[in-house]
Short mmCIF file of C-alpha atoms and ligand atoms in Angstrom, two decimals:
data_model
loop_
_atom_site.label_atom_id
_atom_site.label_comp_id
_atom_site.label_asym_id
_atom_site.label_seq_id
_atom_site.Cartn_x
_atom_site.Cartn_y
_atom_site.Cartn_z
CA MET L 44 -32.90 32.84 8.82
CA SER L 45 -33.13 30.30 11.63
CA ASN L 46 -36.24 28.19 12.07
CA ALA L 47 -37.15 30.15 15.20
CA THR L 48 -36.92 33.47 13.41
CA ARG L 49 -38.84 32.14 10.46
CA ASN L 50 -41.61 30.88 12.71
CA LEU L 51 -41.83 34.31 14.30
CA ALA L 52 -42.02 35.84 10.83
CA VAL L 53 -44.75 33.40 9.87
CA ALA L 54 -46.65 34.25 13.05
CA ALA L 55 -46.31 37.97 12.36
CA ILE L 56 -47.45 37.68 8.77
CA THR L 57 -50.33 35.40 9.73
CA ALA L 58 -51.37 37.81 12.43
CA ALA L 59 -51.46 40.52 9.79
CA GLY L 60 -54.07 38.48 7.96
CA LEU L 61 -51.94 37.10 5.16
CA VAL L 62 -51.95 33.46 4.20
CA LEU L 63 -48.56 31.84 4.09
CA THR L 64 -47.88 28.20 3.32
CA ALA L 65 -44.61 26.86 4.63
CA THR L 66 -42.95 24.26 2.44
CA PRO L 67 -39.91 22.05 3.16
CA ALA L 68 -37.93 24.11 0.63
CA GLN L 69 -38.54 27.27 2.64
CA ALA L 70 -37.38 25.55 5.81
CA THR L 71 -33.83 25.33 4.47
CA HIS L 72 -33.95 28.34 2.17
CA GLY L 73 -30.54 29.99 2.02
CA PHE L 74 -28.95 27.48 4.37
CA THR L 75 -26.23 25.44 2.67
CA PRO L 76 -23.48 23.04 3.78
CA GLY L 77 -20.03 24.45 4.57
CA ALA L 78 -17.24 23.44 2.19
CA PRO L 79 -15.36 20.24 3.10
CA GLY L 80 -11.96 21.86 2.42
CA ALA L 81 -10.36 25.29 2.76
CA GLY L 82 -8.99 25.44 -0.77
CA ASP L 83 -5.33 24.64 -0.13
CA PRO L 84 -4.02 23.17 -3.40
CA TYR L 85 -1.51 20.92 -1.61
CA PHE L 86 -3.91 19.65 1.06
CA PRO L 87 -7.45 19.91 -0.32
CA ASP L 88 -9.04 17.92 2.55
CA MET L 89 -7.60 20.17 5.23
CA GLY L 90 -9.79 22.82 6.73
CA ASN L 91 -13.43 23.56 6.04
CA GLY L 92 -15.66 26.41 5.02
CA GLY L 93 -18.71 28.17 6.41
CA TYR L 94 -17.43 29.15 9.84
CA ASP L 95 -14.54 30.71 11.66
CA VAL L 96 -13.24 29.30 14.96
CA ALA L 97 -12.41 31.71 17.76
CA HIS L 98 -11.38 29.30 20.52
CA TYR L 99 -10.63 25.65 21.19
CA ASP L 100 -10.96 24.40 24.74
CA LEU L 101 -9.47 20.93 25.09
CA ALA L 102 -9.79 18.71 28.16
CA LEU L 103 -7.71 15.59 27.65
CA LYS L 104 -6.96 12.71 29.97
CA TYR L 105 -4.07 10.39 29.23
CA ASP L 106 -4.20 6.75 30.32
CA ALA L 107 -0.70 5.33 30.81
CA THR L 108 -1.93 1.74 30.60
CA SER L 109 -3.84 1.88 27.33
CA ARG L 110 -1.64 4.78 26.13
CA GLY L 111 -4.87 6.27 24.87
CA ILE L 112 -6.90 9.36 25.65
CA THR L 113 -10.37 10.38 26.74
CA ALA L 114 -11.07 13.94 25.66
CA VAL L 115 -13.63 16.67 25.18
CA THR L 116 -12.97 19.51 22.73
CA LYS L 117 -15.24 22.56 22.87
CA ILE L 118 -15.07 24.77 19.81
CA LYS L 119 -16.46 28.28 19.79
CA ALA L 120 -17.08 29.47 16.25
CA ARG L 121 -19.00 31.99 14.17
CA ALA L 122 -20.93 31.02 11.06
CA THR L 123 -19.76 32.86 7.94
CA GLN L 124 -22.77 31.73 5.91
CA HIS L 125 -26.23 30.37 6.66
CA LEU L 126 -25.08 26.85 7.57
CA SER L 127 -27.20 23.74 7.21
CA ARG L 128 -24.24 21.56 8.14
CA PHE L 129 -20.47 21.86 8.47
CA ASN L 130 -17.34 19.77 8.76
CA LEU L 131 -14.48 19.45 11.20
CA ASP L 132 -11.25 17.61 10.43
CA PHE L 133 -10.85 14.52 12.57
CA LEU L 134 -8.51 11.70 11.62
CA GLY L 135 -7.99 8.15 12.54
CA PRO L 136 -9.44 5.58 14.86
CA LEU L 137 -10.74 7.71 17.72
CA ASN L 138 -14.34 7.04 18.64
CA VAL L 139 -16.78 9.95 18.83
CA ASP L 140 -18.65 9.38 22.10
CA GLY L 141 -20.95 12.37 21.91
CA LEU L 142 -21.48 15.52 19.92
CA THR L 143 -23.57 18.60 20.57
CA VAL L 144 -24.04 21.99 18.93
CA ASP L 145 -25.10 24.67 21.43
CA GLY L 146 -25.81 21.94 23.94
CA LYS L 147 -28.22 20.03 21.68
CA LYS L 148 -27.40 16.64 20.23
CA ALA L 149 -26.34 16.93 16.61
CA LYS L 150 -26.21 14.30 13.88
CA PHE L 151 -22.78 13.44 12.60
CA THR L 152 -21.08 11.12 10.11
CA ARG L 153 -17.46 10.51 9.28
CA THR L 154 -16.53 10.48 5.63
CA GLY L 155 -13.54 10.71 3.35
CA ALA L 156 -10.02 10.97 4.68
CA GLN L 157 -10.73 13.22 7.65
CA GLU L 158 -14.20 14.73 7.57
CA LEU L 159 -16.47 14.82 10.59
CA VAL L 160 -19.73 16.05 9.06
CA ILE L 161 -22.05 17.69 11.58
CA THR L 162 -25.70 18.52 11.04
CA PRO L 163 -27.04 20.68 13.86
CA ALA L 164 -30.65 20.31 14.94
CA ARG L 165 -31.38 23.64 13.26
CA GLY L 166 -29.53 25.79 10.75
CA LEU L 167 -26.92 28.26 12.00
CA ARG L 168 -27.47 31.83 10.85
CA ARG L 169 -24.64 33.74 9.25
CA ASN L 170 -22.65 35.71 11.86
CA SER L 171 -24.18 33.78 14.74
CA TRP L 172 -21.89 32.25 17.34
CA PHE L 173 -22.16 28.56 18.16
CA THR L 174 -20.37 26.00 20.30
CA VAL L 175 -19.55 22.48 19.14
CA THR L 176 -18.68 19.99 21.86
CA VAL L 177 -17.10 16.70 20.81
CA ALA L 178 -16.36 13.92 23.31
CA TYR L 179 -14.05 11.20 22.03
CA SER L 180 -11.66 8.46 23.09
CA GLY L 181 -9.14 5.91 21.89
CA VAL L 182 -5.48 5.74 20.90
CA PRO L 183 -4.73 8.57 18.46
CA LYS L 184 -2.99 7.79 15.22
CA ARG L 185 0.64 8.39 14.34
CA ILE L 186 1.14 9.51 10.74
CA ASP L 187 4.19 8.41 8.75
CA ASP L 188 3.94 10.27 5.48
CA PRO L 189 6.32 8.97 2.79
CA THR L 190 7.67 12.44 2.03
CA LEU L 191 6.64 14.65 4.96
CA GLY L 192 7.73 12.29 7.73
CA THR L 193 6.23 11.61 11.13
CA SER L 194 3.43 13.65 12.64
CA GLY L 195 0.29 13.19 14.66
CA TRP L 196 0.30 11.43 18.01
CA VAL L 197 3.75 9.96 18.56
CA ALA L 198 4.30 7.59 21.48
CA THR L 199 7.49 8.17 23.49
CA SER L 200 9.15 5.89 26.06
CA ASP L 201 7.11 7.49 28.85
CA GLY L 202 4.16 9.21 27.20
CA ALA L 203 3.45 10.92 23.91
CA VAL L 204 4.10 14.05 21.93
CA ALA L 205 1.79 15.62 19.38
CA LEU L 206 3.61 16.70 16.22
CA ASN L 207 1.32 18.53 13.95
CA GLN L 208 2.74 20.29 10.93
CA PRO L 209 1.11 20.18 8.50
CA PHE L 210 -1.79 17.82 9.25
CA GLY L 211 -1.28 16.01 12.57
CA THR L 212 -3.57 18.03 14.85
CA ALA L 213 -6.68 16.24 13.58
CA THR L 214 -5.31 12.97 15.01
CA TRP L 215 -5.96 14.13 18.58
CA MET L 216 -8.58 16.85 18.38
CA PRO L 217 -11.40 17.80 16.01
CA VAL L 218 -10.27 20.97 14.32
CA ASN L 219 -10.70 23.34 11.39
CA ASP L 220 -7.25 22.33 10.22
CA THR L 221 -6.23 25.21 7.98
CA PRO L 222 -3.75 28.05 8.41
CA LEU L 223 -6.54 30.40 7.32
CA ASP L 224 -8.44 29.93 10.60
CA LYS L 225 -6.43 31.20 13.56
CA ALA L 226 -7.83 30.75 17.04
CA THR L 227 -6.87 30.81 20.71
CA TYR L 228 -6.55 27.60 22.71
CA SER L 229 -6.86 26.39 26.27
CA TYR L 230 -5.81 22.97 27.50
CA THR L 231 -6.66 21.02 30.63
CA LEU L 232 -4.43 17.95 30.65
CA THR L 233 -4.83 15.10 33.11
CA THR L 234 -2.15 12.45 33.56
CA PRO L 235 -1.33 9.88 36.21
CA ALA L 236 0.68 11.50 39.03
CA GLY L 237 4.37 11.27 38.19
CA LEU L 238 3.88 12.28 34.58
CA THR L 239 4.17 15.87 33.42
CA SER L 240 2.09 17.44 30.67
CA LEU L 241 3.00 20.52 28.68
CA ALA L 242 1.27 22.46 25.93
CA ASN L 243 1.38 25.75 24.04
CA GLY L 244 1.28 29.16 25.55
CA ASP L 245 1.28 30.22 29.16
CA PHE L 246 1.28 27.83 32.08
CA ALA L 247 -1.94 28.40 34.04
CA GLY L 248 -1.37 26.16 37.05
CA SER L 249 -1.49 22.53 38.06
CA TYR L 250 -2.95 20.48 40.89
CA GLY L 251 -3.25 16.92 42.10
CA TYR L 252 -6.58 15.14 42.12
CA LYS L 253 -7.24 11.49 43.08
CA GLY L 254 -3.83 10.18 41.99
CA GLN L 255 -3.86 12.33 38.86
CA THR L 256 -2.08 15.54 37.98
CA VAL L 257 -3.98 18.22 36.10
CA SER L 258 -2.12 21.00 34.29
CA ARG L 259 -3.62 23.96 32.48
CA TRP L 260 -2.21 25.97 29.59
CA LYS L 261 -3.52 29.00 27.75
CA MET L 262 -2.58 30.14 24.30
CA ASN L 263 -3.99 33.66 24.37
CA GLN L 264 -2.73 34.79 20.97
CA PRO L 265 -4.43 33.44 17.84
CA MET L 266 -2.48 30.63 16.21
CA ILE L 267 -2.85 28.26 13.29
CA SER L 268 -4.06 24.76 14.08
CA SER L 269 -0.87 22.97 13.07
CA LEU L 270 0.92 24.71 15.96
CA ALA L 271 -1.30 23.18 18.64
CA MET L 272 0.85 20.79 20.62
CA LEU L 273 1.19 18.85 23.80
CA ALA L 274 3.77 16.59 25.36
CA ILE L 275 3.26 14.03 28.11
CA GLY L 276 6.05 12.20 29.89
CA LYS L 277 8.65 12.42 32.62
CA PHE L 278 10.32 15.80 32.34
CA ASN L 279 12.69 17.95 34.35
CA VAL L 280 11.06 21.34 34.07
CA THR L 281 12.78 24.72 34.53
CA LYS L 282 10.61 27.80 34.93
CA GLY L 283 11.77 31.38 35.02
CA ARG L 284 12.29 34.45 32.88
CA THR L 285 14.74 35.47 30.20
CA PRO L 286 17.09 38.36 31.13
CA ALA L 287 14.76 40.67 29.17
CA GLY L 288 11.84 39.45 31.27
CA THR L 289 9.91 37.06 29.02
CA PRO L 290 8.48 34.11 30.99
CA SER L 291 10.11 30.87 29.89
CA ILE L 292 9.55 27.18 30.54
CA THR L 293 11.96 24.51 29.37
CA ALA L 294 11.63 20.78 29.86
CA ILE L 295 13.95 17.86 29.18
CA ASP L 296 12.81 14.27 29.17
CA THR L 297 14.36 12.68 32.26
CA ALA L 298 15.50 9.73 30.14
CA LEU L 299 17.85 12.15 28.36
CA ASP L 300 18.80 14.39 31.26
CA THR L 301 22.13 12.82 32.14
CA ALA L 302 24.07 15.87 33.29
CA PRO L 303 22.86 17.88 36.31
CA ALA L 304 23.55 21.17 34.54
CA GLN L 305 21.76 20.20 31.35
CA GLY L 306 18.40 21.67 32.29
CA THR L 307 20.02 24.96 33.27
CA GLU L 308 22.07 25.08 30.08
CA PHE L 309 19.04 24.51 27.90
CA PHE L 310 17.04 27.14 29.77
CA GLN L 311 19.86 29.68 29.43
CA LEU L 312 20.44 28.99 25.74
CA THR L 313 16.73 29.38 25.01
CA ALA L 314 16.61 32.63 26.99
CA LYS L 315 19.68 34.05 25.28
CA VAL L 316 18.43 33.21 21.79
CA ASN L 317 14.94 34.52 22.52
CA ASP L 318 16.20 37.89 23.80
CA TRP L 319 18.70 38.27 20.95
CA ALA L 320 15.99 37.45 18.40
CA ALA L 321 13.68 40.04 19.98
CA SER L 322 16.42 42.67 19.69
CA LEU L 323 16.66 41.90 15.97
CA PHE L 324 13.08 41.04 14.94
CA GLY L 325 11.11 43.25 17.35
CA LYS L 326 8.91 42.65 20.37
CA TYR L 327 8.42 38.97 21.24
CA PRO L 328 4.90 38.22 19.98
CA PHE L 329 3.74 35.71 22.64
CA GLY L 330 3.22 35.48 26.36
CA SER L 331 5.98 33.00 27.14
CA THR L 332 8.80 31.13 25.48
CA GLY L 333 10.79 27.97 26.16
CA GLY L 334 11.25 24.55 24.67
CA ILE L 335 10.87 20.82 25.20
CA VAL L 336 13.42 18.11 24.54
CA ASP L 337 11.70 14.77 24.11
CA ASP L 338 12.70 11.21 23.30
CA ALA L 339 10.20 10.14 20.65
CA GLY L 340 12.82 8.27 18.66
CA VAL L 341 12.04 10.09 15.46
CA HIS L 342 14.11 13.06 14.44
CA TYR L 343 12.24 16.30 14.68
CA ALA L 344 12.38 19.88 15.74
CA LEU L 345 9.01 21.47 15.72
CA GLU L 346 8.09 25.08 16.22
CA THR L 347 5.04 25.69 18.29
CA GLN L 348 3.94 28.91 19.85
CA GLY L 349 5.95 29.32 22.99
CA ARG L 350 7.02 25.72 23.18
CA PRO L 351 9.36 24.38 20.51
CA VAL L 352 9.86 20.62 20.75
CA TYR L 353 13.12 18.91 19.91
CA ASP L 354 13.80 15.23 19.66
CA ARG L 355 17.14 14.06 20.97
CA ALA L 356 16.79 10.32 20.59
CA GLY L 357 20.13 8.57 20.39
CA ARG L 358 22.04 11.56 21.73
CA PRO L 359 21.44 11.50 25.48
CA GLY L 360 22.80 14.41 27.42
CA VAL L 361 23.11 16.64 24.41
CA ASN L 362 20.91 19.70 24.11
CA PRO L 363 19.65 21.01 20.79
CA SER L 364 22.30 23.08 19.02
CA PRO L 365 22.15 26.88 19.16
CA GLY L 366 21.33 26.82 15.45
CA LEU L 367 18.33 24.56 15.98
CA VAL L 368 17.09 26.57 18.97
CA THR L 369 17.48 29.75 16.91
CA HIS L 370 15.60 28.25 13.96
CA GLU L 371 12.63 27.18 16.04
CA LEU L 372 12.43 30.34 18.15
CA ALA L 373 12.70 32.53 15.02
CA HIS L 374 9.45 30.90 13.92
CA GLN L 375 7.70 32.65 16.78
CA TRP L 376 7.95 35.80 14.65
CA TYR L 377 8.13 34.22 11.21
CA GLY L 378 5.68 31.34 10.82
CA ASN L 379 3.74 31.48 14.07
CA SER L 380 2.79 35.12 14.63
CA VAL L 381 3.03 35.91 10.91
CA SER L 382 1.84 32.74 9.21
CA PRO L 383 1.26 31.60 5.64
CA LYS L 384 -2.17 31.61 3.99
CA ARG L 385 -1.27 28.51 1.97
CA TRP L 386 1.31 25.79 2.49
CA LYS L 387 2.99 26.76 -0.78
CA ASP L 388 4.09 29.98 0.96
CA ILE L 389 6.00 28.02 3.61
CA TRP L 390 9.32 29.54 2.46
CA LEU L 391 8.15 32.62 4.37
CA ASN L 392 8.47 30.46 7.52
CA GLU L 393 11.45 28.32 6.70
CA GLY L 394 13.51 30.85 4.75
CA PHE L 395 13.31 33.27 7.68
CA ALA L 396 14.03 30.59 10.29
CA THR L 397 16.99 29.26 8.33
CA TYR L 398 18.31 32.77 7.72
CA SER L 399 18.04 33.38 11.48
CA GLU L 400 20.50 30.50 11.96
CA TRP L 401 22.89 32.30 9.62
CA LEU L 402 22.39 35.49 11.60
CA TYR L 403 23.11 33.66 14.85
CA ALA L 404 26.36 32.29 13.40
CA GLU L 405 27.25 35.80 12.24
CA ARG L 406 26.61 37.32 15.65
CA PHE L 407 27.98 34.59 17.94
CA GLU L 408 30.13 32.15 15.98
CA GLY L 409 32.31 34.29 13.76
CA GLN L 410 30.83 33.10 10.47
CA SER L 411 29.26 35.85 8.38
CA ALA L 412 25.92 35.27 6.68
CA GLU L 413 27.72 36.08 3.44
CA ALA L 414 30.12 33.18 4.04
CA THR L 415 27.19 30.80 4.70
CA PHE L 416 25.45 32.10 1.60
CA GLN L 417 28.58 31.41 -0.49
CA GLU L 418 28.88 27.89 0.99
CA VAL L 419 25.31 27.05 0.02
CA TYR L 420 25.69 28.74 -3.35
CA ALA L 421 28.80 26.67 -4.13
CA GLN L 422 26.66 23.54 -4.54
CA GLY L 423 26.58 22.18 -8.08
CA PRO L 424 23.63 22.70 -10.42
CA ASP L 425 22.25 19.22 -9.64
CA ALA L 426 21.89 19.91 -5.89
CA ASP L 427 18.39 19.68 -4.39
CA VAL L 428 18.49 23.34 -3.45
CA TRP L 429 18.20 24.34 -7.12
CA GLN L 430 15.42 21.93 -8.06
CA GLY L 431 11.98 23.49 -8.22
CA VAL L 432 10.45 26.87 -7.51
CA VAL L 433 10.68 28.28 -3.96
CA ALA L 434 7.30 30.03 -4.10
CA ASP L 435 5.52 26.82 -5.19
CA PRO L 436 7.66 23.86 -4.16
CA GLY L 437 4.97 21.18 -4.42
CA ARG L 438 3.21 19.23 -1.68
CA ASP L 439 6.02 16.70 -1.25
CA ASN L 440 8.80 19.27 -1.07
CA ILE L 441 7.55 21.71 1.57
CA TYR L 442 10.38 20.55 3.85
CA GLY L 443 13.04 20.48 1.12
CA SER L 444 16.31 22.43 1.03
CA LEU L 445 14.77 24.41 -1.82
CA VAL L 446 12.37 25.95 0.71
CA TYR L 447 14.81 26.26 3.63
CA ASP L 448 18.18 27.10 2.09
CA ARG L 449 17.15 28.86 -1.07
CA GLY L 450 14.51 30.67 0.97
CA ALA L 451 17.30 31.92 3.27
CA MET L 452 19.44 32.79 0.24
CA THR L 453 16.57 34.90 -1.08
CA LEU L 454 16.58 36.93 2.12
CA HIS L 455 20.34 37.29 1.95
CA ALA L 456 20.10 38.40 -1.68
CA LEU L 457 17.61 41.02 -0.51
CA ARG L 458 20.04 42.15 2.19
CA ARG L 459 22.88 42.39 -0.36
CA GLU L 460 20.63 44.46 -2.60
CA LEU L 461 19.23 46.83 0.02
CA GLY L 462 21.96 47.06 2.63
CA ASP L 463 21.72 46.19 6.34
CA LYS L 464 19.79 49.22 7.49
CA VAL L 465 16.89 48.84 5.08
CA PHE L 466 16.92 45.02 5.20
CA PHE L 467 16.66 44.74 9.00
CA LYS L 468 13.96 47.42 9.09
CA LEU L 469 12.12 45.48 6.41
CA ILE L 470 12.07 42.20 8.33
CA ARG L 471 11.22 43.91 11.64
CA ASP L 472 8.33 45.77 10.01
CA TRP L 473 7.17 42.54 8.35
CA ALA L 474 6.81 40.93 11.79
CA ALA L 475 5.24 44.03 13.38
CA TRP L 476 2.78 44.99 10.66
CA ASN L 477 1.55 41.43 10.13
CA ARG L 478 1.53 40.34 13.77
CA TYR L 479 -0.95 37.43 14.21
CA GLY L 480 -1.87 37.84 10.53
CA SER L 481 -1.79 35.62 7.46
CA VAL L 482 0.44 36.40 4.50
CA ASP L 483 1.55 35.12 1.13
CA THR L 484 4.48 35.63 -1.19
CA ALA L 485 2.83 38.51 -3.04
CA ASP L 486 2.36 40.29 0.31
CA PHE L 487 6.07 39.94 1.04
CA ILE L 488 7.10 41.32 -2.34
CA ARG L 489 4.75 44.29 -1.91
CA HIS L 490 6.09 44.86 1.60
CA SER L 491 9.72 44.71 0.44
CA GLU L 492 9.09 47.21 -2.33
CA LYS L 493 7.18 49.53 -0.04
CA VAL L 494 9.76 49.58 2.75
CA SER L 495 12.74 49.85 0.40
CA GLY L 496 11.13 52.14 -2.17
CA ARG L 497 12.66 49.90 -4.81
CA GLN L 498 11.35 47.79 -7.67
CA LEU L 499 12.33 44.21 -6.79
CA ASP L 500 10.58 42.08 -9.42
CA ASP L 501 13.85 40.91 -10.95
CA LEU L 502 15.31 39.82 -7.63
CA PHE L 503 12.25 37.78 -6.65
CA LYS L 504 11.86 36.37 -10.13
CA LYS L 505 15.43 35.11 -10.02
CA TRP L 506 15.36 33.68 -6.48
CA ILE L 507 11.85 32.35 -5.85
CA PHE L 508 9.99 32.04 -9.16
CA THR L 509 12.66 30.41 -11.33
CA ALA L 510 14.03 26.86 -11.06
CA GLY L 511 17.74 26.15 -11.48
CA LYS L 512 20.89 27.72 -10.08
CA PRO L 513 20.78 31.49 -10.60
CA ALA L 514 23.78 33.56 -11.64
CA LEU L 515 25.06 35.90 -8.95
ZN1 ZN N 807 11.37 25.52 10.47
#
């Protein structure tokens, strides 16, 4: 019960002639703080409890001189309990310049590794909608994790790129940073004229204003927070549609764009892969596709909804390989539309994306998936791919070959077991039935058994629940 409702209740009861004494305990009765984490065993600080975000609206201005940002993030959320206070994830040195809940100033503190703890002026009733507005500024932090590599806000030669899986988003926006809380996003990005800004989703227009360029982007399908991205720099941008009609935007950092045809080639490769993937995996789940080639100087390829980002530092003039483009675009179905509940289930992203590379090679490069499977399988028993358990690889190994290659081998083993017809129906249905949903390994096993009508415990036990090289 909110204070306002309680006061009405007190008034009503008093009017009825009853005596009621309010005490401080009653004022907060039933209202409790939201949890500071979302329960992910690998990343216990990530995410928060007590509310569910529907939409993030980010207005961000980039300053080329300081290389910093001034930003306002508006978060529309619904309380899932009577909330006395709640947390957002917000990392690093950015200063919070102002914070309101439903337009009223709210108290906040910053604690722990990444907690922005917000106490609204009055409790938020369960199921009520509220808006948190956070104004902030500074130079966002780049993360160099010893095992998971670079993420967060990464400066490039002419701007910056935000690399967010698994925990970089909180370096540049306050967020409920958990795969369990999907939301839509809109971005209004302001840069000095001459710089281009790109983000997830559909391009929603740009205009010049007092020596600045403003571009707007809308991610209209719900996505997990680690997919939120933006890139700022000097880009050659190609806009159009794939042959099947999906809107597409590709961009190559001008520092890397040495051949006149390079932009066209990248656009065409992306379009070809996207349409082929849709013919295999089912309807493309998002409003637009494309990709960005940047020059951050760290090696990465990052899937984001509608806008994969590739780093080509040190290889000017060379576009991402078809395999890499295929991997990242396959995530649009497997990882982005259908996403994992917990980071331990990441093989459901990476196994599918890696297997899509094998399928591309089978379709276009004359190498069967069976041949790739045998090549990977030929590795000796000490190879990384056999160390650990695919379905629970450990926090430091979520990007290991165990997850990627053995994950792909698991799918190929399933295909060998069930035959092409059932296997391809199974993976198409997986994408269709779970579109925009959250899944785990148990869901995939249930799905596989349902679609195939087979008992598959032994297969999954062998490939994803047991360490060591399995016998074929
Ligand atoms: Zn991947």
